[in-house]
Amino acid sequence: MSRKLNFSAGPAALPEEVLKQAQEEMLDWHGHGLSIMEMSHRSKEYVSVAEQAEQDLRDLMHVPDNYKVLFLQGGATSQFSMIPMNLLRGKKTADYINTGVWSIKAIKEAQRYCDVNIVATTEHNNFTSAPTQNQLKLDASAAYVHYTPNETIGGVEFDYIPDTGSVPLVADMSSSILSRAIDVSRFGLIYAGAQKNIGPAGLTVVIVRDDLIGQTLAGTPTMFDYAVHAASDSMNNTPPTFGWYLAGLIFQWLKRQGGVEGMEVINRRKAEKLYQAIDQSSFYANPVAIANRSWMNVPFTLADANLDNLFIEESEQAGLLNLKGHRSVGGMRASIYNAVPEAAVDALIEFMQYFESKHG
Amino acid sequence: MSRKLNFSAGPAALPEEVLKQAQEEMLDWHGHGLSIMEMSHRSKEYVSVAEQAEQDLRDLMHVPDNYKVLFLQGGATSQFSMIPMNLLRGKKTADYINTGVWSIKAIKEAQRYCDVNIVATTEHNNFTSAPTQNQLKLDASAAYVHYTPNETIGGVEFDYIPDTGSVPLVADMSSSILSRAIDVSRFGLIYAGAQKNIGPAGLTVVIVRDDLIGQTLAGTPTMFDYAVHAASDSMNNTPPTFGWYLAGLIFQWLKRQGGVEGMEVINRRKAEKLYQAIDQSSFYANPVAIANRSWMNVPFTLADANLDNLFIEESEQAGLLNLKGHRSVGGMRASIYNAVPEAAVDALIEFMQYFESKHG
């Protein structure tokens, strides 16, 4: 076995020690004679795994008691519908900030359920920055304000949490959850597909203030009702048991790394050294405003796009996987989530310098 | 490691050789240096895994070309909404057959979207039989006819496929899919949560005739639109990649067992010997009409319910897990899905006879 360095945007790298633990107990979980995948979700053993995972996530993010933590299916894309279906609560409009591909997806789905007020957009600069607080044209009567704190494709990250007054703030944290400390009480709802910083694909985490749930639009499917999931501890039906279990192992791993506060120190260092390597070179470039550069997704271009394929080819030969940029922006992208070790970033920088010296 | 015999109703036993294969390649899939869970769902390696799984399922079930095979999330419970939202196609009523707990769940959700016509119910005999074809009061103008071929809790299985003329037949096959050969062309739509005969929880398979999709109710979430999933090969967003992969390993395992036809022979034998052991005893009893006894879920009661806890305790000591019946019916239930080997059924019968001789 030879593990390579994986910069995939998602499904993304998982901590090797977590994979090893899951591997070891795959056929016989804690001496019970069966796999965690073969257990009833209502067995006391599985319920204890599920509850521990929730508690560990609450600990890591310091989730206040008046927030529900839900373990759901369907990805962030299902949340694009669930949010208006649950949070409009009789109102007709919602505010959305547009910072790129994922914001736009959320906006398009919301437009099927309400009037969407785009309170700021950075389309004019090709989504290479986040708007400032002063640029947000918020509507005090909106049902909620939605934004994407980190745009996975554009590599644009907000350097502040928008102040929306008494209007609930909703955040798609799929690619930034658990990467740094945040104040959950500033949010009405946080959601994240698991496959970047939480665990395997097929699990979605939702953290929602409990006064916001229970008033769905007519016709909302039962499985799209947060209140149903909250009332059943996310076991209204069979949950994605393996994903939930693996997320729990990752939460424990995060605690061993010093929690989110510990990861924040490492993530800042990883991002800073990679951006520094890009900026110090005239061969590599990143278009994003300094203040809004993502700690998790680092897109960069080569001075000569004709060298892109060679860069991919040689980087793969060097054991660096999945550096190709998203088809919509081209170039390269290194996703450096929590599970990507600092040594992998060091190896990437070394390779980039080698490639530049050879072909630059 | 000591594997026990697992009679869980779901999430249920998985084939040991499949678990071993998944375990072996968990950190390094086929020498690529990363886990299958760490791969982009759009990578050529993962797409080949996904496509092979679909093809193998098509082969196993002899799915005609005019049917789409979808790999979704949300469980059968999400299908309870998706079916009316997609298949009403402008009609106002749907026919439902009521044979127990899972039928009732499907009916209750459908009633939120249309008038539900109960075309037959076996509530009068406490859901211990399936209605006959002649007992179905079908409405030729209904959008579709829904039934539950195998009731997981009641252990009641249809011994025929209802003839619904030109009205599409919809079946919740969660607990019977792949257990015996069926003629898919008799159905408009087949759906199944994976966690019994397909793979781990968190994956749902839908097989739908392609002329039935593309006309959703107003307000249907994009992720609840079969046509969206069909057009994107079930990759409109990130699918549950590990579950899909593991289902593919199970499909290959099924092929090695002689396909569904081979499993049918084994499953018939497993069920027959277990029911025979129950019937030959005056200590154990099963209430279901002979013709409708499930091959997959075998509920049984003890002559003295005061012995139930002792039965559970001693069976666990003997290495037989999860025999406790569903809380709504009490007694015992042995779920003997494809992955439960015939030797496990033999061991169960042996234990039952031993327990009867000791306490009967």
PDB file of N, CA and C in Angstrom, chain A residues 1-4 6 11-14 19-20 23 26-28 32-35 37-39 41 73-74 77-78 81 85 109 112-113 195 201-202 219-224 237-239 242 246 321, chain B residues 1-4 6 11-14 19-20 23 27-28 32-35 37-39 41 73-74 77-78 81 85 109 112-113 195 201-202 219-224 237-239 242 246 321:
ATOM      1  N   MET A   1       0.831  -1.199   0.000  1.00  0.00           N
ATOM      2  CA  MET A   1       0.000   0.000   0.000  1.00  0.00           C
ATOM      3  C   MET A   1       0.869   1.255   0.000  1.00  0.00           C
ATOM      4  N   SER A   2       0.506   2.180  -0.847  1.00  0.00           N
ATOM      5  CA  SER A   2       1.241   3.441  -0.901  1.00  0.00           C
ATOM      6  C   SER A   2       0.232   4.566  -1.053  1.00  0.00           C
ATOM      7  N   ARG A   3       0.034   5.309   0.047  1.00  0.00           N
ATOM      8  CA  ARG A   3      -0.931   6.405   0.017  1.00  0.00           C
ATOM      9  C   ARG A   3      -0.326   7.625  -0.668  1.00  0.00           C
ATOM     10  N   LYS A   4      -1.121   8.251  -1.524  1.00  0.00           N
ATOM     11  CA  LYS A   4      -0.644   9.456  -2.196  1.00  0.00           C
ATOM     12  C   LYS A   4      -1.213  10.704  -1.536  1.00  0.00           C
ATOM     13  N   ASN A   6      -3.590  13.786  -1.610  1.00  0.00           N
ATOM     14  CA  ASN A   6      -4.863  13.961  -2.310  1.00  0.00           C
ATOM     15  C   ASN A   6      -5.416  15.365  -2.082  1.00  0.00           C
ATOM     16  N   PRO A  11     -15.700  14.469  -3.094  1.00  0.00           N
ATOM     17  CA  PRO A  11     -15.210  13.830  -1.881  1.00  0.00           C
ATOM     18  C   PRO A  11     -13.699  13.989  -1.759  1.00  0.00           C
ATOM     19  N   ALA A  12     -13.258  14.237  -0.544  1.00  0.00           N
ATOM     20  CA  ALA A  12     -11.888  14.689  -0.319  1.00  0.00           C
ATOM     21  C   ALA A  12     -11.131  13.745   0.612  1.00  0.00           C
ATOM     22  N   ALA A  13      -9.868  14.079   0.833  1.00  0.00           N
ATOM     23  CA  ALA A  13      -9.006  13.277   1.705  1.00  0.00           C
ATOM     24  C   ALA A  13      -9.626  13.124   3.095  1.00  0.00           C
ATOM     25  N   LEU A  14      -9.419  11.944   3.668  1.00  0.00           N
ATOM     26  CA  LEU A  14      -9.841  11.666   5.044  1.00  0.00           C
ATOM     27  C   LEU A  14      -8.587  11.388   5.864  1.00  0.00           C
ATOM     28  N   LEU A  19      -9.243   6.322   8.722  1.00  0.00           N
ATOM     29  CA  LEU A  19      -9.474   5.224   7.766  1.00  0.00           C
ATOM     30  C   LEU A  19      -8.960   3.905   8.338  1.00  0.00           C
ATOM     31  N   LYS A  20      -7.800   3.964   8.994  1.00  0.00           N
ATOM     32  CA  LYS A  20      -7.230   2.729   9.569  1.00  0.00           C
ATOM     33  C   LYS A  20      -8.128   2.176  10.672  1.00  0.00           C
ATOM     34  N   GLN A  23     -11.086   0.637   9.108  1.00  0.00           N
ATOM     35  CA  GLN A  23     -10.673  -0.618   8.477  1.00  0.00           C
ATOM     36  C   GLN A  23     -10.556  -1.735   9.508  1.00  0.00           C
ATOM     37  N   MET A  26     -13.966  -2.919  10.769  1.00  0.00           N
ATOM     38  CA  MET A  26     -14.998  -3.045   9.736  1.00  0.00           C
ATOM     39  C   MET A  26     -15.809  -4.339   9.836  1.00  0.00           C
ATOM     40  N   LEU A  27     -15.162  -5.452  10.191  1.00  0.00           N
ATOM     41  CA  LEU A  27     -15.909  -6.720  10.245  1.00  0.00           C
ATOM     42  C   LEU A  27     -16.423  -7.031  11.639  1.00  0.00           C
ATOM     43  N   ASP A  28     -15.873  -6.342  12.625  1.00  0.00           N
ATOM     44  CA  ASP A  28     -16.236  -6.679  14.006  1.00  0.00           C
ATOM     45  C   ASP A  28     -16.087  -5.430  14.850  1.00  0.00           C
ATOM     46  N   HIS A  32     -18.334  -6.879  19.000  1.00  0.00           N
ATOM     47  CA  HIS A  32     -19.749  -7.275  18.989  1.00  0.00           C
ATOM     48  C   HIS A  32     -20.065  -8.310  17.907  1.00  0.00           C
ATOM     49  N   GLY A  33     -19.072  -8.619  17.060  1.00  0.00           N
ATOM     50  CA  GLY A  33     -19.287  -9.706  16.099  1.00  0.00           C
ATOM     51  C   GLY A  33     -19.990  -9.295  14.824  1.00  0.00           C
ATOM     52  N   LEU A  34     -20.108  -8.011  14.591  1.00  0.00           N
ATOM     53  CA  LEU A  34     -20.708  -7.538  13.328  1.00  0.00           C
ATOM     54  C   LEU A  34     -20.164  -6.157  12.993  1.00  0.00           C
ATOM     55  N   SER A  35     -20.342  -5.778  11.730  1.00  0.00           N
ATOM     56  CA  SER A  35     -19.875  -4.468  11.275  1.00  0.00           C
ATOM     57  C   SER A  35     -20.811  -3.381  11.780  1.00  0.00           C
ATOM     58  N   MET A  37     -21.893  -1.273   9.974  1.00  0.00           N
ATOM     59  CA  MET A  37     -22.855  -1.163   8.867  1.00  0.00           C
ATOM     60  C   MET A  37     -23.982  -2.173   8.968  1.00  0.00           C
ATOM     61  N   GLU A  38     -23.784  -3.206   9.778  1.00  0.00           N
ATOM     62  CA  GLU A  38     -24.763  -4.286   9.882  1.00  0.00           C
ATOM     63  C   GLU A  38     -25.652  -4.141  11.117  1.00  0.00           C
ATOM     64  N   MET A  39     -25.512  -3.017  11.800  1.00  0.00           N
ATOM     65  CA  MET A  39     -26.270  -2.812  13.046  1.00  0.00           C
ATOM     66  C   MET A  39     -27.538  -2.029  12.808  1.00  0.00           C
ATOM     67  N   HIS A  41     -29.985   0.839  13.366  1.00  0.00           N
ATOM     68  CA  HIS A  41     -29.743   2.206  13.838  1.00  0.00           C
ATOM     69  C   HIS A  41     -30.424   2.438  15.177  1.00  0.00           C
ATOM     70  N   GLN A  73     -29.530  13.309   4.911  1.00  0.00           N
ATOM     71  CA  GLN A  73     -29.059  12.859   3.602  1.00  0.00           C
ATOM     72  C   GLN A  73     -29.360  13.943   2.550  1.00  0.00           C
ATOM     73  N   GLY A  74     -28.869  13.721   1.354  1.00  0.00           N
ATOM     74  CA  GLY A  74     -29.283  14.553   0.225  1.00  0.00           C
ATOM     75  C   GLY A  74     -28.330  15.673  -0.170  1.00  0.00           C
ATOM     76  N   THR A  77     -27.266  20.287  -1.832  1.00  0.00           N
ATOM     77  CA  THR A  77     -28.254  20.579  -2.884  1.00  0.00           C
ATOM     78  C   THR A  77     -29.682  20.385  -2.375  1.00  0.00           C
ATOM     79  N   SER A  78     -29.912  19.406  -1.523  1.00  0.00           N
ATOM     80  CA  SER A  78     -31.245  19.263  -0.924  1.00  0.00           C
ATOM     81  C   SER A  78     -31.538  20.428   0.023  1.00  0.00           C
ATOM     82  N   SER A  81     -33.358  23.543  -1.259  1.00  0.00           N
ATOM     83  CA  SER A  81     -34.826  23.564  -1.217  1.00  0.00           C
ATOM     84  C   SER A  81     -35.333  23.595   0.223  1.00  0.00           C
ATOM     85  N   MET A  85     -38.186  26.108   2.122  1.00  0.00           N
ATOM     86  CA  MET A  85     -39.389  25.373   2.525  1.00  0.00           C
ATOM     87  C   MET A  85     -39.629  25.433   4.036  1.00  0.00           C
ATOM     88  N   GLU A 109     -32.519  27.608  -6.836  1.00  0.00           N
ATOM     89  CA  GLU A 109     -33.514  26.725  -6.214  1.00  0.00           C
ATOM     90  C   GLU A 109     -34.470  27.540  -5.342  1.00  0.00           C
ATOM     91  N   ARG A 112     -37.596  29.174  -6.806  1.00  0.00           N
ATOM     92  CA  ARG A 112     -38.776  28.355  -7.059  1.00  0.00           C
ATOM     93  C   ARG A 112     -39.786  28.480  -5.914  1.00  0.00           C
ATOM     94  N   TYR A 113     -39.351  29.036  -4.781  1.00  0.00           N
ATOM     95  CA  TYR A 113     -40.220  29.089  -3.597  1.00  0.00           C
ATOM     96  C   TYR A 113     -40.515  30.499  -3.097  1.00  0.00           C
ATOM     97  N   GLN A 195     -18.700  15.713   2.679  1.00  0.00           N
ATOM     98  CA  GLN A 195     -17.580  15.118   1.933  1.00  0.00           C
ATOM     99  C   GLN A 195     -16.351  15.996   1.773  1.00  0.00           C
ATOM    100  N   ALA A 201     -19.137  11.171   1.576  1.00  0.00           N
ATOM    101  CA  ALA A 201     -20.325  11.679   0.885  1.00  0.00           C
ATOM    102  C   ALA A 201     -21.557  10.888   1.316  1.00  0.00           C
ATOM    103  N   GLY A 202     -22.716  11.570   1.296  1.00  0.00           N
ATOM    104  CA  GLY A 202     -23.960  10.898   1.637  1.00  0.00           C
ATOM    105  C   GLY A 202     -24.482  11.293   3.005  1.00  0.00           C
ATOM    106  N   GLY A 219     -47.047  21.323   1.190  1.00  0.00           N
ATOM    107  CA  GLY A 219     -46.476  20.422   0.186  1.00  0.00           C
ATOM    108  C   GLY A 219     -45.046  20.010   0.454  1.00  0.00           C
ATOM    109  N   THR A 220     -44.462  20.500   1.543  1.00  0.00           N
ATOM    110  CA  THR A 220     -43.095  20.088   1.877  1.00  0.00           C
ATOM    111  C   THR A 220     -43.076  18.593   2.211  1.00  0.00           C
ATOM    112  N   PRO A 221     -42.237  17.812   1.540  1.00  0.00           N
ATOM    113  CA  PRO A 221     -42.157  16.391   1.894  1.00  0.00           C
ATOM    114  C   PRO A 221     -41.751  16.221   3.362  1.00  0.00           C
ATOM    115  N   THR A 222     -42.297  15.218   4.010  1.00  0.00           N
ATOM    116  CA  THR A 222     -41.976  14.971   5.420  1.00  0.00           C
ATOM    117  C   THR A 222     -40.464  14.914   5.648  1.00  0.00           C
ATOM    118  N   MET A 223     -39.745  14.302   4.721  1.00  0.00           N
ATOM    119  CA  MET A 223     -38.296  14.178   4.889  1.00  0.00           C
ATOM    120  C   MET A 223     -37.571  15.511   4.693  1.00  0.00           C
ATOM    121  N   PHE A 224     -38.286  16.537   4.249  1.00  0.00           N
ATOM    122  CA  PHE A 224     -37.677  17.868   4.095  1.00  0.00           C
ATOM    123  C   PHE A 224     -38.070  18.794   5.247  1.00  0.00           C
ATOM    124  N   ASN A 237     -36.228   7.999   9.732  1.00  0.00           N
ATOM    125  CA  ASN A 237     -36.044   6.724   9.011  1.00  0.00           C
ATOM    126  C   ASN A 237     -34.577   6.323   9.192  1.00  0.00           C
ATOM    127  N   THR A 238     -34.154   5.288   8.494  1.00  0.00           N
ATOM    128  CA  THR A 238     -32.785   4.814   8.687  1.00  0.00           C
ATOM    129  C   THR A 238     -31.797   5.872   8.208  1.00  0.00           C
ATOM    130  N   PRO A 239     -30.954   6.381   9.072  1.00  0.00           N
ATOM    131  CA  PRO A 239     -29.963   7.381   8.639  1.00  0.00           C
ATOM    132  C   PRO A 239     -28.788   6.699   7.923  1.00  0.00           C
ATOM    133  N   PHE A 242     -23.183   4.428   8.323  1.00  0.00           N
ATOM    134  CA  PHE A 242     -21.720   4.365   8.223  1.00  0.00           C
ATOM    135  C   PHE A 242     -21.117   5.763   8.157  1.00  0.00           C
ATOM    136  N   LEU A 246     -18.471   7.363  10.728  1.00  0.00           N
ATOM    137  CA  LEU A 246     -17.163   7.841  10.303  1.00  0.00           C
ATOM    138  C   LEU A 246     -16.979   9.316  10.656  1.00  0.00           C
ATOM    139  N   LEU A 321      -2.242  14.137  -6.182  1.00  0.00           N
ATOM    140  CA  LEU A 321      -3.441  13.820  -6.960  1.00  0.00           C
ATOM    141  C   LEU A 321      -4.471  14.942  -6.949  1.00  0.00           C
TER     142      LEU A 321
ATOM    143  N   MET B   1     -10.967 -11.642  16.010  1.00  0.00           N
ATOM    144  CA  MET B   1     -12.274 -11.340  15.430  1.00  0.00           C
ATOM    145  C   MET B   1     -13.170 -12.570  15.427  1.00  0.00           C
ATOM    146  N   SER B   2     -14.393 -12.381  15.846  1.00  0.00           N
ATOM    147  CA  SER B   2     -15.333 -13.496  15.839  1.00  0.00           C
ATOM    148  C   SER B   2     -16.683 -12.961  15.351  1.00  0.00           C
ATOM    149  N   ARG B   3     -17.022 -13.322  14.133  1.00  0.00           N
ATOM    150  CA  ARG B   3     -18.266 -12.848  13.540  1.00  0.00           C
ATOM    151  C   ARG B   3     -19.432 -13.664  14.067  1.00  0.00           C
ATOM    152  N   LYS B   4     -20.528 -12.970  14.405  1.00  0.00           N
ATOM    153  CA  LYS B   4     -21.713 -13.665  14.887  1.00  0.00           C
ATOM    154  C   LYS B   4     -22.755 -13.759  13.777  1.00  0.00           C
ATOM    155  N   ASN B   6     -26.189 -12.726  12.269  1.00  0.00           N
ATOM    156  CA  ASN B   6     -26.918 -11.475  12.415  1.00  0.00           C
ATOM    157  C   ASN B   6     -28.253 -11.531  11.672  1.00  0.00           C
ATOM    158  N   PRO B  11     -30.562  -1.744   9.224  1.00  0.00           N
ATOM    159  CA  PRO B  11     -29.429  -2.242   8.466  1.00  0.00           C
ATOM    160  C   PRO B  11     -29.120  -3.691   8.850  1.00  0.00           C
ATOM    161  N   ALA B  12     -28.812  -4.474   7.838  1.00  0.00           N
ATOM    162  CA  ALA B  12     -28.765  -5.931   7.990  1.00  0.00           C
ATOM    163  C   ALA B  12     -27.388  -6.487   7.649  1.00  0.00           C
ATOM    164  N   ALA B  13     -27.287  -7.785   7.802  1.00  0.00           N
ATOM    165  CA  ALA B  13     -26.032  -8.489   7.510  1.00  0.00           C
ATOM    166  C   ALA B  13     -25.573  -8.210   6.081  1.00  0.00           C
ATOM    167  N   LEU B  14     -24.262  -8.124   5.920  1.00  0.00           N
ATOM    168  CA  LEU B  14     -23.649  -7.985   4.598  1.00  0.00           C
ATOM    169  C   LEU B  14     -22.775  -9.213   4.364  1.00  0.00           C
ATOM    170  N   LEU B  19     -17.410  -7.492   2.803  1.00  0.00           N
ATOM    171  CA  LEU B  19     -16.810  -6.657   3.849  1.00  0.00           C
ATOM    172  C   LEU B  19     -15.287  -6.786   3.844  1.00  0.00           C
ATOM    173  N   LYS B  20     -14.809  -8.004   3.628  1.00  0.00           N
ATOM    174  CA  LYS B  20     -13.351  -8.205   3.603  1.00  0.00           C
ATOM    175  C   LYS B  20     -12.708  -7.475   2.435  1.00  0.00           C
ATOM    176  N   GLN B  23     -12.675  -3.875   3.203  1.00  0.00           N
ATOM    177  CA  GLN B  23     -11.661  -3.640   4.226  1.00  0.00           C
ATOM    178  C   GLN B  23     -10.261  -3.588   3.612  1.00  0.00           C
ATOM    179  N   LEU B  27      -7.905   1.738   2.310  1.00  0.00           N
ATOM    180  CA  LEU B  27      -6.945   2.854   2.307  1.00  0.00           C
ATOM    181  C   LEU B  27      -6.319   3.084   0.943  1.00  0.00           C
ATOM    182  N   ASP B  28      -6.441   2.104   0.063  1.00  0.00           N
ATOM    183  CA  ASP B  28      -5.762   2.213  -1.233  1.00  0.00           C
ATOM    184  C   ASP B  28      -6.552   1.412  -2.252  1.00  0.00           C
ATOM    185  N   HIS B  32      -4.407   2.955  -6.440  1.00  0.00           N
ATOM    186  CA  HIS B  32      -4.450   4.375  -6.818  1.00  0.00           C
ATOM    187  C   HIS B  32      -3.979   5.301  -5.691  1.00  0.00           C
ATOM    188  N   GLY B  33      -3.733   4.731  -4.506  1.00  0.00           N
ATOM    189  CA  GLY B  33      -3.143   5.542  -3.443  1.00  0.00           C
ATOM    190  C   GLY B  33      -4.138   6.348  -2.634  1.00  0.00           C
ATOM    191  N   LEU B  34      -5.418   6.037  -2.777  1.00  0.00           N
ATOM    192  CA  LEU B  34      -6.427   6.714  -1.958  1.00  0.00           C
ATOM    193  C   LEU B  34      -7.641   5.804  -1.804  1.00  0.00           C
ATOM    194  N   SER B  35      -8.473   6.143  -0.814  1.00  0.00           N
ATOM    195  CA  SER B  35      -9.672   5.349  -0.565  1.00  0.00           C
ATOM    196  C   SER B  35     -10.733   5.675  -1.609  1.00  0.00           C
ATOM    197  N   MET B  37     -13.540   6.328  -0.866  1.00  0.00           N
ATOM    198  CA  MET B  37     -14.287   7.425  -0.228  1.00  0.00           C
ATOM    199  C   MET B  37     -13.641   8.781  -0.456  1.00  0.00           C
ATOM    200  N   GLU B  38     -12.378   8.769  -0.873  1.00  0.00           N
ATOM    201  CA  GLU B  38     -11.637  10.023  -1.038  1.00  0.00           C
ATOM    202  C   GLU B  38     -11.566  10.467  -2.501  1.00  0.00           C
ATOM    203  N   MET B  39     -12.303   9.764  -3.348  1.00  0.00           N
ATOM    204  CA  MET B  39     -12.255  10.065  -4.788  1.00  0.00           C
ATOM    205  C   MET B  39     -13.390  10.974  -5.204  1.00  0.00           C
ATOM    206  N   HIS B  41     -16.422  11.992  -7.249  1.00  0.00           N
ATOM    207  CA  HIS B  41     -17.423  11.163  -7.932  1.00  0.00           C
ATOM    208  C   HIS B  41     -17.347  11.356  -9.439  1.00  0.00           C
ATOM    209  N   GLN B  73     -30.454   9.141  -2.526  1.00  0.00           N
ATOM    210  CA  GLN B  73     -30.376   9.197  -1.068  1.00  0.00           C
ATOM    211  C   GLN B  73     -31.790   9.345  -0.487  1.00  0.00           C
ATOM    212  N   GLY B  74     -31.875   9.267   0.823  1.00  0.00           N
ATOM    213  CA  GLY B  74     -33.129   9.617   1.495  1.00  0.00           C
ATOM    214  C   GLY B  74     -34.007   8.454   1.912  1.00  0.00           C
ATOM    215  N   THR B  77     -38.453   6.244   2.657  1.00  0.00           N
ATOM    216  CA  THR B  77     -39.341   7.285   3.191  1.00  0.00           C
ATOM    217  C   THR B  77     -39.378   8.515   2.281  1.00  0.00           C
ATOM    218  N   SER B  78     -38.267   8.857   1.676  1.00  0.00           N
ATOM    219  CA  SER B  78     -38.286   9.962   0.705  1.00  0.00           C
ATOM    220  C   SER B  78     -39.088   9.575  -0.538  1.00  0.00           C
ATOM    221  N   SER B  81     -42.815  10.395  -0.773  1.00  0.00           N
ATOM    222  CA  SER B  81     -43.213  11.697  -1.341  1.00  0.00           C
ATOM    223  C   SER B  81     -42.872  11.780  -2.827  1.00  0.00           C
ATOM    224  N   MET B  85     -45.227  12.968  -6.155  1.00  0.00           N
ATOM    225  CA  MET B  85     -44.752  14.219  -6.753  1.00  0.00           C
ATOM    226  C   MET B  85     -44.347  14.039  -8.221  1.00  0.00           C
ATOM    227  N   GLU B 109     -48.184   9.539   3.551  1.00  0.00           N
ATOM    228  CA  GLU B 109     -47.443  10.599   2.862  1.00  0.00           C
ATOM    229  C   GLU B 109     -48.130  10.952   1.543  1.00  0.00           C
ATOM    230  N   ARG B 112     -50.924  13.523   1.365  1.00  0.00           N
ATOM    231  CA  ARG B 112     -50.597  14.950   1.391  1.00  0.00           C
ATOM    232  C   ARG B 112     -50.580  15.520  -0.028  1.00  0.00           C
ATOM    233  N   TYR B 113     -50.589  14.650  -1.047  1.00  0.00           N
ATOM    234  CA  TYR B 113     -50.456  15.121  -2.429  1.00  0.00           C
ATOM    235  C   TYR B 113     -51.623  14.754  -3.338  1.00  0.00           C
ATOM    236  N   GLN B 195     -30.483  -0.919   2.677  1.00  0.00           N
ATOM    237  CA  GLN B 195     -29.915  -1.518   3.890  1.00  0.00           C
ATOM    238  C   GLN B 195     -30.426  -2.906   4.249  1.00  0.00           C
ATOM    239  N   ALA B 201     -26.903   1.398   4.637  1.00  0.00           N
ATOM    240  CA  ALA B 201     -27.918   2.449   4.722  1.00  0.00           C
ATOM    241  C   ALA B 201     -27.388   3.734   4.096  1.00  0.00           C
ATOM    242  N   GLY B 202     -28.321   4.535   3.551  1.00  0.00           N
ATOM    243  CA  GLY B 202     -27.924   5.813   2.969  1.00  0.00           C
ATOM    244  C   GLY B 202     -27.946   5.803   1.457  1.00  0.00           C
ATOM    245  N   GLY B 219     -43.626  22.905  -7.227  1.00  0.00           N
ATOM    246  CA  GLY B 219     -43.003  22.969  -5.910  1.00  0.00           C
ATOM    247  C   GLY B 219     -42.158  21.762  -5.547  1.00  0.00           C
ATOM    248  N   THR B 220     -42.068  20.795  -6.442  1.00  0.00           N
ATOM    249  CA  THR B 220     -41.223  19.630  -6.157  1.00  0.00           C
ATOM    250  C   THR B 220     -39.764  20.073  -6.086  1.00  0.00           C
ATOM    251  N   PRO B 221     -39.059  19.759  -4.994  1.00  0.00           N
ATOM    252  CA  PRO B 221     -37.637  20.118  -4.929  1.00  0.00           C
ATOM    253  C   PRO B 221     -36.870  19.455  -6.087  1.00  0.00           C
ATOM    254  N   THR B 222     -35.892  20.151  -6.603  1.00  0.00           N
ATOM    255  CA  THR B 222     -35.098  19.602  -7.710  1.00  0.00           C
ATOM    256  C   THR B 222     -34.568  18.212  -7.381  1.00  0.00           C
ATOM    257  N   MET B 223     -34.141  18.008  -6.138  1.00  0.00           N
ATOM    258  CA  MET B 223     -33.581  16.707  -5.760  1.00  0.00           C
ATOM    259  C   MET B 223     -34.657  15.622  -5.661  1.00  0.00           C
ATOM    260  N   PHE B 224     -35.921  16.002  -5.749  1.00  0.00           N
ATOM    261  CA  PHE B 224     -37.006  15.010  -5.729  1.00  0.00           C
ATOM    262  C   PHE B 224     -37.548  14.751  -7.134  1.00  0.00           C
ATOM    263  N   ASN B 237     -25.792  15.900  -7.901  1.00  0.00           N
ATOM    264  CA  ASN B 237     -24.852  16.367  -6.876  1.00  0.00           C
ATOM    265  C   ASN B 237     -24.038  15.154  -6.432  1.00  0.00           C
ATOM    266  N   THR B 238     -23.231  15.322  -5.405  1.00  0.00           N
ATOM    267  CA  THR B 238     -22.369  14.212  -4.988  1.00  0.00           C
ATOM    268  C   THR B 238     -23.224  13.069  -4.465  1.00  0.00           C
ATOM    269  N   PRO B 239     -23.150  11.896  -5.084  1.00  0.00           N
ATOM    270  CA  PRO B 239     -23.937  10.754  -4.591  1.00  0.00           C
ATOM    271  C   PRO B 239     -23.257  10.127  -3.369  1.00  0.00           C
ATOM    272  N   PHE B 242     -19.582   5.810  -1.225  1.00  0.00           N
ATOM    273  CA  PHE B 242     -19.164   4.548  -0.605  1.00  0.00           C
ATOM    274  C   PHE B 242     -20.289   3.516  -0.671  1.00  0.00           C
ATOM    275  N   LEU B 246     -20.113  -0.076  -2.486  1.00  0.00           N
ATOM    276  CA  LEU B 246     -20.333  -1.321  -1.753  1.00  0.00           C
ATOM    277  C   LEU B 246     -21.498  -2.104  -2.374  1.00  0.00           C
ATOM    278  N   LEU B 321     -27.707 -12.943  16.775  1.00  0.00           N
ATOM    279  CA  LEU B 321     -28.012 -11.556  17.148  1.00  0.00           C
ATOM    280  C   LEU B 321     -29.301 -11.041  16.501  1.00  0.00           C
TER     281      LEU B 321
END
